[in-house]
Coordinates of C-alpha atoms and ligand atoms in Angstrom, one line a residue:
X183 CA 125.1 52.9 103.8
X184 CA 122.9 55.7 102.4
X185 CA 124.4 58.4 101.1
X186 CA 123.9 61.8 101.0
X187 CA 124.5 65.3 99.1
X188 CA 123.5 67.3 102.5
X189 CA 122.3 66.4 105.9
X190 CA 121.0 68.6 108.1
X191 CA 121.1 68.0 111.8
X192 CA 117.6 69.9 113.7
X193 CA 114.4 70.1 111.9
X194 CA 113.6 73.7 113.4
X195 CA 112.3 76.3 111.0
X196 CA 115.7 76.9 110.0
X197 CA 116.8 72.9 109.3
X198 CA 113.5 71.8 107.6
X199 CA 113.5 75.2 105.4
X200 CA 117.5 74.3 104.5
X201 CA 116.4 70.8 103.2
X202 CA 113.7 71.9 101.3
X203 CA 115.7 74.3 99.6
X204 CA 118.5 71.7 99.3
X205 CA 116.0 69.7 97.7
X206 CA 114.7 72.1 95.1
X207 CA 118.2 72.3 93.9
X208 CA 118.2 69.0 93.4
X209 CA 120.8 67.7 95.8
X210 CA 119.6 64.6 97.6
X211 CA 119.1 65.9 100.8
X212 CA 118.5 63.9 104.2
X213 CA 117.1 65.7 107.7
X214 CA 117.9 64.3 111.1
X215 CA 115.6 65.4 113.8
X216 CA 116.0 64.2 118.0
X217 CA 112.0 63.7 118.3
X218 CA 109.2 62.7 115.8
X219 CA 107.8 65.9 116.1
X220 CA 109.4 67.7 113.3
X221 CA 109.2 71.9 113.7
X222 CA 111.8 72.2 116.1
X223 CA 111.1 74.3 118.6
X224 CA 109.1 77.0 117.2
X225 CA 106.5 74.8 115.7
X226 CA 106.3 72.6 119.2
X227 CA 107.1 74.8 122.1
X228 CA 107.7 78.5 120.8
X229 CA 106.4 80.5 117.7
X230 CA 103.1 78.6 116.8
X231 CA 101.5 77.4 120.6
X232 CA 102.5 80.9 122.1
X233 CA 100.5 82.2 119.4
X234 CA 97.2 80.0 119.8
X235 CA 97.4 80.8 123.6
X236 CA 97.7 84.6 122.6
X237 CA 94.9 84.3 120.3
X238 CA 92.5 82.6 122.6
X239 CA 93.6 84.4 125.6
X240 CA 92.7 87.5 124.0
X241 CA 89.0 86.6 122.9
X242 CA 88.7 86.1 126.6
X243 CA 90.4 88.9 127.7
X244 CA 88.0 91.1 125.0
X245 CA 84.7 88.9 126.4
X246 CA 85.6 90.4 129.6
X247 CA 87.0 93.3 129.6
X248 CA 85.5 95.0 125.7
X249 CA 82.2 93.3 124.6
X250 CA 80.6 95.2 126.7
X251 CA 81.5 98.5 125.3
X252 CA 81.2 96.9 121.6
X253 CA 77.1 96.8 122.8
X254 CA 77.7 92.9 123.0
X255 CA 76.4 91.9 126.6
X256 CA 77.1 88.1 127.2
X257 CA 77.1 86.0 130.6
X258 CA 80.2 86.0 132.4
X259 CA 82.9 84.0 130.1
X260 CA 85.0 81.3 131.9
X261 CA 88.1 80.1 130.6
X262 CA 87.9 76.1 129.8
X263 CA 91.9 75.6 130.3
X264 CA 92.1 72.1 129.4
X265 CA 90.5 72.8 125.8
X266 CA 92.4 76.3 125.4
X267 CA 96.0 73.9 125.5
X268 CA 93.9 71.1 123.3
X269 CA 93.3 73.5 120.6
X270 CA 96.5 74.6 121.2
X271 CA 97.6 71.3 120.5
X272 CA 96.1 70.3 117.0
X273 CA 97.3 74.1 116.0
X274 CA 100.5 72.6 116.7
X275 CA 100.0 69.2 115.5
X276 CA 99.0 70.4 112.3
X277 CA 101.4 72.5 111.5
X278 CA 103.6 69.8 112.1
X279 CA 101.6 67.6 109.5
X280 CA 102.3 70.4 107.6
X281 CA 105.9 69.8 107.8
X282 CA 105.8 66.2 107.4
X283 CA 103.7 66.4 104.2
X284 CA 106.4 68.9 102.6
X285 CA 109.4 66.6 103.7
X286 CA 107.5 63.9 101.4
X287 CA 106.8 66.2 98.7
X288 CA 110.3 67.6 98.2
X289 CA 111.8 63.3 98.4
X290 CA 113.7 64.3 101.5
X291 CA 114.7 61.4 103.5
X292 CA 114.0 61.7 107.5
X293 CA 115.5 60.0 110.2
X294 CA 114.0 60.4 113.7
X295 CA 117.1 60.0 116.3
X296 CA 120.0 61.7 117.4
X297 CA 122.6 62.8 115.0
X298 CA 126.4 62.9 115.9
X299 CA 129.2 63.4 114.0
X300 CA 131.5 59.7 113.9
X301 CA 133.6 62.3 111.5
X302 CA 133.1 65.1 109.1
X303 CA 131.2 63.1 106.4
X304 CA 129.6 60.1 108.1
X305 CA 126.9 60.9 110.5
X306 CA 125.5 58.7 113.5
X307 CA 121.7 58.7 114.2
X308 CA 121.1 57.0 117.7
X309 CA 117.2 56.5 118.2
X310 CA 115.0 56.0 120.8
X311 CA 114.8 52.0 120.7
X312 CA 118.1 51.9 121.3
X313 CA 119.6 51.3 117.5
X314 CA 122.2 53.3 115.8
X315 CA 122.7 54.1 111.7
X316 CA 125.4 55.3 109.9
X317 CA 124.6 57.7 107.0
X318 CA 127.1 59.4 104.5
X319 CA 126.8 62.9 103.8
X320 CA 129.4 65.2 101.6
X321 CA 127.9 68.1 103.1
X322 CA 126.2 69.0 106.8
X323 CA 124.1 71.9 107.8
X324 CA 124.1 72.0 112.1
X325 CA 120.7 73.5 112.6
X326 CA 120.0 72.2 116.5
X327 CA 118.8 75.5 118.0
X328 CA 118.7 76.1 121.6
X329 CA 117.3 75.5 124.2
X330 CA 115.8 77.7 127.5
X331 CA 119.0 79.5 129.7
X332 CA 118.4 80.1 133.5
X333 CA 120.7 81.7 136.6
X334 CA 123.1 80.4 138.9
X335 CA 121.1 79.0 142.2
X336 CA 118.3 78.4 139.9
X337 CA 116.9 74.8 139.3
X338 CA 113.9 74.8 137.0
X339 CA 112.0 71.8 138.3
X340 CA 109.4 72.4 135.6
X341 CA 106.8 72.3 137.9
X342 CA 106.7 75.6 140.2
X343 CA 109.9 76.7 138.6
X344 CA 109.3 76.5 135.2
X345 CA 110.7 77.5 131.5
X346 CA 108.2 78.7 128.2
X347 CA 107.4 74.7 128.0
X348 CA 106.2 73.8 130.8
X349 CA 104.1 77.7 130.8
X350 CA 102.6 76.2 127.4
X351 CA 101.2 73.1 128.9
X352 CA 99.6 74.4 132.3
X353 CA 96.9 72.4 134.4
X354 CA 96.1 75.6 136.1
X355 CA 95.9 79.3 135.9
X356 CA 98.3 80.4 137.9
X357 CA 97.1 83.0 140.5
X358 CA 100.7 84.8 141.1
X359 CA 103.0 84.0 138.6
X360 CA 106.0 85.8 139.0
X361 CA 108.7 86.3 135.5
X362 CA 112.2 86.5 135.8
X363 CA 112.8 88.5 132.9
X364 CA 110.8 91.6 130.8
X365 CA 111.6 90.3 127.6
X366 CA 109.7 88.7 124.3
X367 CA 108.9 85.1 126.3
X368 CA 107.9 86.9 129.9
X369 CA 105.7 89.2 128.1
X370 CA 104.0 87.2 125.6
X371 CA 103.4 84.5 128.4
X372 CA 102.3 86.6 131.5
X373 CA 100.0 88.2 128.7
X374 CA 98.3 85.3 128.3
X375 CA 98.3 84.1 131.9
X376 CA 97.1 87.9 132.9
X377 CA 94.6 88.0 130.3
X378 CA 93.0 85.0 132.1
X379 CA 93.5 86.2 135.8
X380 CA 96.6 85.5 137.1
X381 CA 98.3 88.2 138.8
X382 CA 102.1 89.0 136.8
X383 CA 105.1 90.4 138.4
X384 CA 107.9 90.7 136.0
X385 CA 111.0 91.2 137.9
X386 CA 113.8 92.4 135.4
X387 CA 117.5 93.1 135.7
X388 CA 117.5 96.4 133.5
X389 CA 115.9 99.8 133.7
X390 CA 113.3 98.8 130.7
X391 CA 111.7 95.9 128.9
X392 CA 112.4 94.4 126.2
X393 CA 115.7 96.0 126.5
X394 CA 116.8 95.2 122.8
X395 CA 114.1 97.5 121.5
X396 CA 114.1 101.4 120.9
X397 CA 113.8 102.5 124.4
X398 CA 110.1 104.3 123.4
X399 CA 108.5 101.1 122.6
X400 CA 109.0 99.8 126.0
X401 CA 108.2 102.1 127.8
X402 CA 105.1 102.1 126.2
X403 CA 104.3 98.8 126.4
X404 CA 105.2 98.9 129.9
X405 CA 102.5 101.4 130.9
X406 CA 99.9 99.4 128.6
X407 CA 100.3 96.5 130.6
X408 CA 100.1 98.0 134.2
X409 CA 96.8 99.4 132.5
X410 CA 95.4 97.0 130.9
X411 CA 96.4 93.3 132.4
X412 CA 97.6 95.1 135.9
X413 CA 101.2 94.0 135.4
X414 CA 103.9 94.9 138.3
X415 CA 107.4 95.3 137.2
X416 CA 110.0 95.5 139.6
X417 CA 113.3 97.2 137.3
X418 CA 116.3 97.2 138.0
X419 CA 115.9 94.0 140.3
X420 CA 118.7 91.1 139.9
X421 CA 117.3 87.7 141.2
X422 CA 119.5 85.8 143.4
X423 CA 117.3 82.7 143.7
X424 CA 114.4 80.7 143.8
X425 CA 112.6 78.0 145.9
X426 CA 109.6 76.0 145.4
X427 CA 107.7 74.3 147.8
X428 CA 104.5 72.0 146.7
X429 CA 102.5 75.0 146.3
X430 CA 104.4 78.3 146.9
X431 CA 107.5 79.8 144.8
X432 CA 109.7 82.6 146.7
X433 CA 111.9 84.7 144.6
X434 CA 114.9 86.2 146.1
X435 CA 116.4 89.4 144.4
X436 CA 117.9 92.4 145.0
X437 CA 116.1 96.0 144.1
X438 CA 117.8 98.8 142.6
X439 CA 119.1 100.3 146.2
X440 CA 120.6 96.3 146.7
X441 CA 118.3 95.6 149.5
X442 CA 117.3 91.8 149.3
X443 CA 113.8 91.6 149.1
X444 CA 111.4 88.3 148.5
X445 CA 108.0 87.9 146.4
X446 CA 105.9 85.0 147.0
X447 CA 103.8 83.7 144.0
X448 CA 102.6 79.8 143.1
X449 CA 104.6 79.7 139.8
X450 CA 107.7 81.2 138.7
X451 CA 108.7 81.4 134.6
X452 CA 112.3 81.7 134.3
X453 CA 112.6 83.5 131.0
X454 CA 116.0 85.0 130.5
X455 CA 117.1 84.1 127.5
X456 CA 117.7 80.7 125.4
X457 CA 121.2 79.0 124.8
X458 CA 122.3 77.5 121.8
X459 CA 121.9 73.7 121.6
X460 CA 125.2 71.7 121.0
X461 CA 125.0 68.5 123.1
X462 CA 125.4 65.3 121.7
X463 CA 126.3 66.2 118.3
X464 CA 130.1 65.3 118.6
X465 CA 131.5 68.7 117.3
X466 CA 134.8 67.7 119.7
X467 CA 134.9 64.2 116.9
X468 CA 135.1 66.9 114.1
X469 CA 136.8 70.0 115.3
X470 CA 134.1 72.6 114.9
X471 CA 134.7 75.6 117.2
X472 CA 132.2 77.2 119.3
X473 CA 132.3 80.6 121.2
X474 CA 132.4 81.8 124.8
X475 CA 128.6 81.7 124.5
X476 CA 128.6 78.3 123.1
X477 CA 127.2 79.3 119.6
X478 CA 128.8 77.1 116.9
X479 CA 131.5 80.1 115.2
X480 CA 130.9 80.6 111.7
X481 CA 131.8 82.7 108.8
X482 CA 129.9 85.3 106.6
X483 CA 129.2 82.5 104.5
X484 CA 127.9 80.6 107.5
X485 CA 130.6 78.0 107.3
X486 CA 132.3 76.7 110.2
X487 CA 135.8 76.3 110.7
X488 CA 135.4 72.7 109.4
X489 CA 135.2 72.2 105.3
X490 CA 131.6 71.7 104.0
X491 CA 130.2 72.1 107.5
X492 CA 127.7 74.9 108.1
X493 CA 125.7 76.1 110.9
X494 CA 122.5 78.4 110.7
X495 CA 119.9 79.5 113.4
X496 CA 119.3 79.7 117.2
X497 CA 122.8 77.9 117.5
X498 CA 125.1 80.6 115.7
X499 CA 125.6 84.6 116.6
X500 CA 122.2 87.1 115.7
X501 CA 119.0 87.3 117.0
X502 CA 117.1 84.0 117.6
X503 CA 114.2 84.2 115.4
X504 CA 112.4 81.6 113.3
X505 CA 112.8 84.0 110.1
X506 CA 116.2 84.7 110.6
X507 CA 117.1 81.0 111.2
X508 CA 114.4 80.1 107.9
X509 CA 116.7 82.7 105.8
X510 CA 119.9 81.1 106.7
X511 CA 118.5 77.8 105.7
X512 CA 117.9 79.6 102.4
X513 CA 121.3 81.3 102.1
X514 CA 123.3 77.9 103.0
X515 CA 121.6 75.9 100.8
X516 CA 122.2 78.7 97.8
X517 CA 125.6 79.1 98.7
X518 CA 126.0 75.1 98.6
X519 CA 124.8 75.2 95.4
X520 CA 126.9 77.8 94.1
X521 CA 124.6 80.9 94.1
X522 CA 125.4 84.3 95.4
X523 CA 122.6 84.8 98.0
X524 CA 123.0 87.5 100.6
X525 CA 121.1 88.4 104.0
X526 CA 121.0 91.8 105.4
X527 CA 120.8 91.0 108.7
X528 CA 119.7 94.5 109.5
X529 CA 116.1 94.6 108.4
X530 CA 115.1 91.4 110.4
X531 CA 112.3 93.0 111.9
X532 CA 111.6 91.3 115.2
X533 CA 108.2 91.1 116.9
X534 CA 106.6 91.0 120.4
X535 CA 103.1 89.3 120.3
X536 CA 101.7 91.3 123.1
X537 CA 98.3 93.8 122.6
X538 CA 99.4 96.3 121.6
X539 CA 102.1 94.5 119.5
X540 CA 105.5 95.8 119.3
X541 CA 107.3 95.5 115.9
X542 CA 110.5 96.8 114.6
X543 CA 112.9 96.9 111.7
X544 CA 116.4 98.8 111.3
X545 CA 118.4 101.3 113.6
X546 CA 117.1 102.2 117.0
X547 CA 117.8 105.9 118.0
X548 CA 120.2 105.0 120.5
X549 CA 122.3 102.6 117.9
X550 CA 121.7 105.9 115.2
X551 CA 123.2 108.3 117.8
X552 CA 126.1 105.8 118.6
X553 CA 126.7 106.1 114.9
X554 CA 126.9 109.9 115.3
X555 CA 124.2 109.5 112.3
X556 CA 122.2 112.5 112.3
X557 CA 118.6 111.5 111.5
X558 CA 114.9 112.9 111.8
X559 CA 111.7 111.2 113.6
X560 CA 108.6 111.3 112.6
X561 CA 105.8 109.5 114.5
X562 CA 102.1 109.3 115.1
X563 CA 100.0 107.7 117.5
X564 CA 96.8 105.4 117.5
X565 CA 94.5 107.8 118.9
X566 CA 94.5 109.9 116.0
X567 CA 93.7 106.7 113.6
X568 CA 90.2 106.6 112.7
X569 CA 90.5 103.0 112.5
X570 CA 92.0 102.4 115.9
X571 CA 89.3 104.6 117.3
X572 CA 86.3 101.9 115.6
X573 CA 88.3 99.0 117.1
X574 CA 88.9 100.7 120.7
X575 CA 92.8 100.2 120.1
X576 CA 94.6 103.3 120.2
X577 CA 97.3 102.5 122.5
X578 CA 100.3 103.0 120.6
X579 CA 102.2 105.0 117.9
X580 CA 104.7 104.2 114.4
X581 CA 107.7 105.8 114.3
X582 CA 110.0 106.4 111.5
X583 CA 113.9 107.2 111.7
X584 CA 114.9 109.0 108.4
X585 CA 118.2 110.1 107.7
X586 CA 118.5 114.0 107.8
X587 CA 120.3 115.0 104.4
X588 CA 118.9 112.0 102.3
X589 CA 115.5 111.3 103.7
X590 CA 116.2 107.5 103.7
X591 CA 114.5 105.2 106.3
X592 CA 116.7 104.3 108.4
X593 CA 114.8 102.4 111.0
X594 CA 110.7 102.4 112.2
X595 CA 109.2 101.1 115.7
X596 CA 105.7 100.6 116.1
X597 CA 103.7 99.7 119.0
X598 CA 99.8 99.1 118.6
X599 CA 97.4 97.0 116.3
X600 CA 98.3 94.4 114.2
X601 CA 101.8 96.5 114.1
X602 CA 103.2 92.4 113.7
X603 CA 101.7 92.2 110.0
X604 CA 102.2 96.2 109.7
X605 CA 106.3 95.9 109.9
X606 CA 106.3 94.3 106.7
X607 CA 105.7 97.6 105.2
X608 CA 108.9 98.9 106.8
X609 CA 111.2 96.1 105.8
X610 CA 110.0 96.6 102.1
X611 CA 110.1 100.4 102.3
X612 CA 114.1 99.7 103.5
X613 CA 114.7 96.9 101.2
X614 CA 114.5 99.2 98.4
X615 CA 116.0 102.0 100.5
X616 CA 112.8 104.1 100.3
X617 CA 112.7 107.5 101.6
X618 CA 110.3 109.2 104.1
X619 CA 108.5 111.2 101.5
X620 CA 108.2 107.8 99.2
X621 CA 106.3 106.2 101.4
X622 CA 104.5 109.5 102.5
X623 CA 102.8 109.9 98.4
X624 CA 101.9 106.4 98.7
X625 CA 98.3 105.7 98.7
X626 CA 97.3 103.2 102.2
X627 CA 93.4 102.2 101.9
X628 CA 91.3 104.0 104.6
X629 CA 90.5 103.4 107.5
X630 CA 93.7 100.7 108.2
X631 CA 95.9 100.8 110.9
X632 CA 98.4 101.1 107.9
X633 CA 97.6 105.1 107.8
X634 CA 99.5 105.5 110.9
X635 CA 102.9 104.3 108.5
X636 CA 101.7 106.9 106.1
X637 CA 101.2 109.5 108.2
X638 CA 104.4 109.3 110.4
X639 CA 106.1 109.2 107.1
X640 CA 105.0 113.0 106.9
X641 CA 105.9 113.6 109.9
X642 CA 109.7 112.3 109.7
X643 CA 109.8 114.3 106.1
X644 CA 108.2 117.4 106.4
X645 CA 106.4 117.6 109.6
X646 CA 103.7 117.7 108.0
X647 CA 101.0 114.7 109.3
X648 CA 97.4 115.7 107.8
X649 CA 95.7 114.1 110.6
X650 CA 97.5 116.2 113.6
Ligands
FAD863 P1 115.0 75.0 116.7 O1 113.7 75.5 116.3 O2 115.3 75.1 118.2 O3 115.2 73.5 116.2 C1 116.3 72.8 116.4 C2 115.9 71.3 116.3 O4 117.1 70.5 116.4 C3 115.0 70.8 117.5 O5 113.9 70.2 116.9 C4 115.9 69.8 118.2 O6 115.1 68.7 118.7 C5 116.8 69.3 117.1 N1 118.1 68.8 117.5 C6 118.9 69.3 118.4 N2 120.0 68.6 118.5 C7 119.9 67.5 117.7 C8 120.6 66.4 117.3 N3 121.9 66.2 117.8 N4 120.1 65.5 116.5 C9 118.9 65.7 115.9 N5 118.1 66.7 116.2 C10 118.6 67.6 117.1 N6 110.7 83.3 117.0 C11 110.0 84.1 116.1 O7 110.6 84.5 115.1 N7 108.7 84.4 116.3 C12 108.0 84.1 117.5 O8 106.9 84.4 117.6 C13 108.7 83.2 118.4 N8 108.1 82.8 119.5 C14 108.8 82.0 120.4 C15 108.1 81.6 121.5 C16 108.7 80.8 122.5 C17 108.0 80.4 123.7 C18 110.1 80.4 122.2 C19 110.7 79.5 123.2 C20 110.7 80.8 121.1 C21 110.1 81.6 120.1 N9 110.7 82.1 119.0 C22 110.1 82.9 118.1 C23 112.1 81.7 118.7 C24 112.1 80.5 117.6 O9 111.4 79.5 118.1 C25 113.6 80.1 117.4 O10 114.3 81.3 117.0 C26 113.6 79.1 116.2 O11 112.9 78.0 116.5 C27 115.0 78.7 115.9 O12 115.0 77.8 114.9 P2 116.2 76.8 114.7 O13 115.8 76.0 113.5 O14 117.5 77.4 114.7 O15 116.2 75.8 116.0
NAD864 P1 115.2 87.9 126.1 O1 116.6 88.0 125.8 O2 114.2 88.5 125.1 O3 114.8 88.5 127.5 C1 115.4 88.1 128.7 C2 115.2 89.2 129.7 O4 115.7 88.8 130.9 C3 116.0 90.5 129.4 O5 115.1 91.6 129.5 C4 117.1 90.5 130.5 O6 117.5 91.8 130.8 C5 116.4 89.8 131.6 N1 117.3 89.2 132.6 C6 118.5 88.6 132.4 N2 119.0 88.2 133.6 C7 118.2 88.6 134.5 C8 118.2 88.5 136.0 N3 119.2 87.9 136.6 N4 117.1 89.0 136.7 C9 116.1 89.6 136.0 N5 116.1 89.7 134.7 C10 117.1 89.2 133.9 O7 114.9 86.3 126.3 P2 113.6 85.5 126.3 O8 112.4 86.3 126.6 O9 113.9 84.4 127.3 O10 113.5 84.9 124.9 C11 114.5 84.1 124.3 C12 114.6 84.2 122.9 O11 113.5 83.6 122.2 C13 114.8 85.6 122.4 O12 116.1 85.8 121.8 C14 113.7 85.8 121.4 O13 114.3 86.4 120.2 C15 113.1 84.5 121.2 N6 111.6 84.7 121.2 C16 111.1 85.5 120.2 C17 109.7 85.7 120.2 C18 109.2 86.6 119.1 O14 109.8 86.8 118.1 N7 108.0 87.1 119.3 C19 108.9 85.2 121.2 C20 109.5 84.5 122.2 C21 110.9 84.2 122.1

């Protein structure tokens, strides 16, 4: 029987990123993944493919709606569907390839096939064929992720009714296609559907999108997308059920007065959240404890209740983000090796890949007020950017939350272009606990959409912006 330093179980960004680091500290490390697609499900049905049909969605949705105005007059584009998903498709494959090539690299040994605990050091990989393995590990990392959540008296039958897989892999454009759900999945999909033609209602429970984000930067969003891609959202709208027939989907809900009302569309993306992923993997054998949520309970040090057992990712507590669950691989791995790492889970900036994008990092105003924190804002929008103005993007604005005595950043929300790469500039500026006015004497190149940090910077110290 082989036998290993660490296993980890789930080769999603945050179990093949754990091995590798494993592996750099020289412990011989093995990675069990269910399918021979290794990535997990950002590299095969998340992150990366969401992004290729954003990218290509948009050149279409520029060819038609912005060439014209750029002086660029071309016949009217059609959208080839079949090779948008095939080029969607070797984006995907290789980034897996990718993956593959640094599992060799770093000596890490691979094992396609269900891992289950027999008990806490010997690990069971069932595979497809029908065969079963036995490996020996002294230490396991539970990295399995989640998988897509839906709603009592919903059945996703992946074919009307379907989930973010199933919405990467379409046949056809949809011509209604009706989202349960204003978050990051409804909006980055019916983006790209609306981009191309189909008509999007989003139909969501609360009184805003993306209801995790400062309350500004949906609201925003929300009017960009009635303006630009002719969204409809009906808020405050709790869906009851759904049915499908061969070619129709009826969605049952009840508006903000509770009057039942139905909306008749051809596809419906259920998109209300992901839970974690747990089956299979014979916790009950070893005694590791999950929540009421079903996320695997662990510690600051991301152990779980069971010695030299740890859990990272989509399947424990925080936000389910490839970087966060790529970190905790990192911090795990450290820690297993006797470092001292630490994650501030606090300046995770999370992104929506919509256009504008939405990007933030630190304390919303409404968690800052909660805090009785008193704090100063600063903002300032697109329009004003020279840069914005050449690219006909000025939808949008930055703002930064500084504290009010010390002038620290305390949080900054941006909405507009390229804000996705532009955040990074926040989460170093609160790294190293940078005040308003540090980042406000800082020279940003001209013209960039980076200005806009600059200059709401200003605005949160002094109110000062030069450019307003
Ligand atoms: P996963 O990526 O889910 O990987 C878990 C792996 O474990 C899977 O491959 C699974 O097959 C395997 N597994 C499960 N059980 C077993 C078992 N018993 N034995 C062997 N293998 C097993 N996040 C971002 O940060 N940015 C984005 O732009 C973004 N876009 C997204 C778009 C979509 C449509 C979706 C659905 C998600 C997106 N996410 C995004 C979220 C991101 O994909 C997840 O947060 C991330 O993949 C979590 O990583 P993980 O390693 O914890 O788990
Ligand atoms: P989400 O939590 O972002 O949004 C779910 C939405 O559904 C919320 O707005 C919620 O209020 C709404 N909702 C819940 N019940 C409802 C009901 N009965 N009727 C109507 N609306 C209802 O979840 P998601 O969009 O499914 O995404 C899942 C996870 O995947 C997220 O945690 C996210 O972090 C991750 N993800 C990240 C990215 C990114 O980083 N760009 C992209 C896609 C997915």
């Amino acid at each position: 029987m082989e036998k290993f330093d660490v296993t980890v179980i789930g080769a999603g960004p945050g179990g093949y990123v754990a091995a590798i680091r494993c592996a750099q500290l020289g412990m011989k490390t093995a990675l069990i993944e269910k399918y021979p697609s290794l990535g997990g499900t950002c590299l095969n049905v998340g992150c990366i493919p969401s992004k290729a049909l954003l990218d290509s969605s948009e050149h279409f949705h520029n060819a038609t709606h912005n060439f014209e105005a750029h002086g660029i007059e071309i016949k009217a584009p059609k959208v080839n569907l079949k090779q948008m998903i095939e080029r969607k498709r070797g984006v995907v494959k290789a980034t897996v390839d990718g993956i593959n090539y640094l599992m060799k690299k770093n000596k890490i040994t691979v094992y396609t096939g269900v891992g289950s605990f027999a008990d806490k050091t010997h690990i069971d990989i069932s595979k497809a064929d029908g065969s079963k393995e036995q490996i020996e590990s002294a230490k396991t990392i539970i990295a399995t992720g989640s998988k897509p959540s839906s709603l009592p008296g919903i059945e996703i039958d992946k074919k009307r009714i379907i989930t973010s897989t199933e919405a990467l892999e379409m046949t056809e454009i949809p011509k209604h296609l009706i989202i349960i759900g204003g978050g990051v999945i409804g909006l980055e999909l019916g983006s790209v559907y609306g981009r191309l033609g189909s008509k999007v209602t989003v139909v969501e429970f609360m009184d805003r999108i993306i209801p995790g984000m400062d309350a500004g930067l949906g609201k925003e969003l929300q009017r960009v997308l009635k303006k630009d891609l002719s969204f409809e959202f009906l808020m405050k709208h709790k869906v009851t059920g759904v049915k499908s027939t061969a070619k129709e989907v009826t969605v049952s809900a009840l508006n903000s007065k509770d009057e039942a009302i139905e909306i008749k569309g051809d596809y419906c993306l259920v998109a209300v959240g992901r839970k974690p992923y747990t089956e299979n993997l014979g916790l009950d054998k070893v005694g590791v404890k999950v929540d009421n949520r079903g996320r695997i309970e662990t510690d600051d040090h991301l152990r779980t209740n069971v010695e030299n057992i740890y859990a990272i990712g989509d399947v424990v507590k925080g936000a389910m983000l490839a970087h966060k669950a790529e970190e905790e691989g990192v911090f795990v791995a450290e820690y297993i090796a006797g470092q001292k790492p630490h994650i501030n889970y606090n300046l995770i900036p999370g992104v929506v890949y919509t256009w504008p994008e939405v990007a933030a990092v630190g304390f919303t105003e409404e968690q800052l007020k909660e805090q009785g924190r008193k704090y100063k804002t600063g903002s300032f929008p697109f329009k004003a950017s020279g840069r914005a103005r050449a690219s006909m993007d000025t939808d949008g604005f930055v703002k930064v939350l500084a504290d009010e005595a010390t002038d620290e950043i305390l949080g900054v929300h941006m909405i507009g272009p390229r804000v996705a790469d532009m955040i990074a500039e926040g989460v170093v500026a609160m790294e190293f606990r940078a005040s308003a006015e540090d980042i406000s004497r800082m020279s940003h190149a001209h013209p960039t959409f980076t200005e806009n940090m600059k200059e709401a910077c200003l605005d949160a110290t002094a109110k000062r912006p030069i450019h307003m």
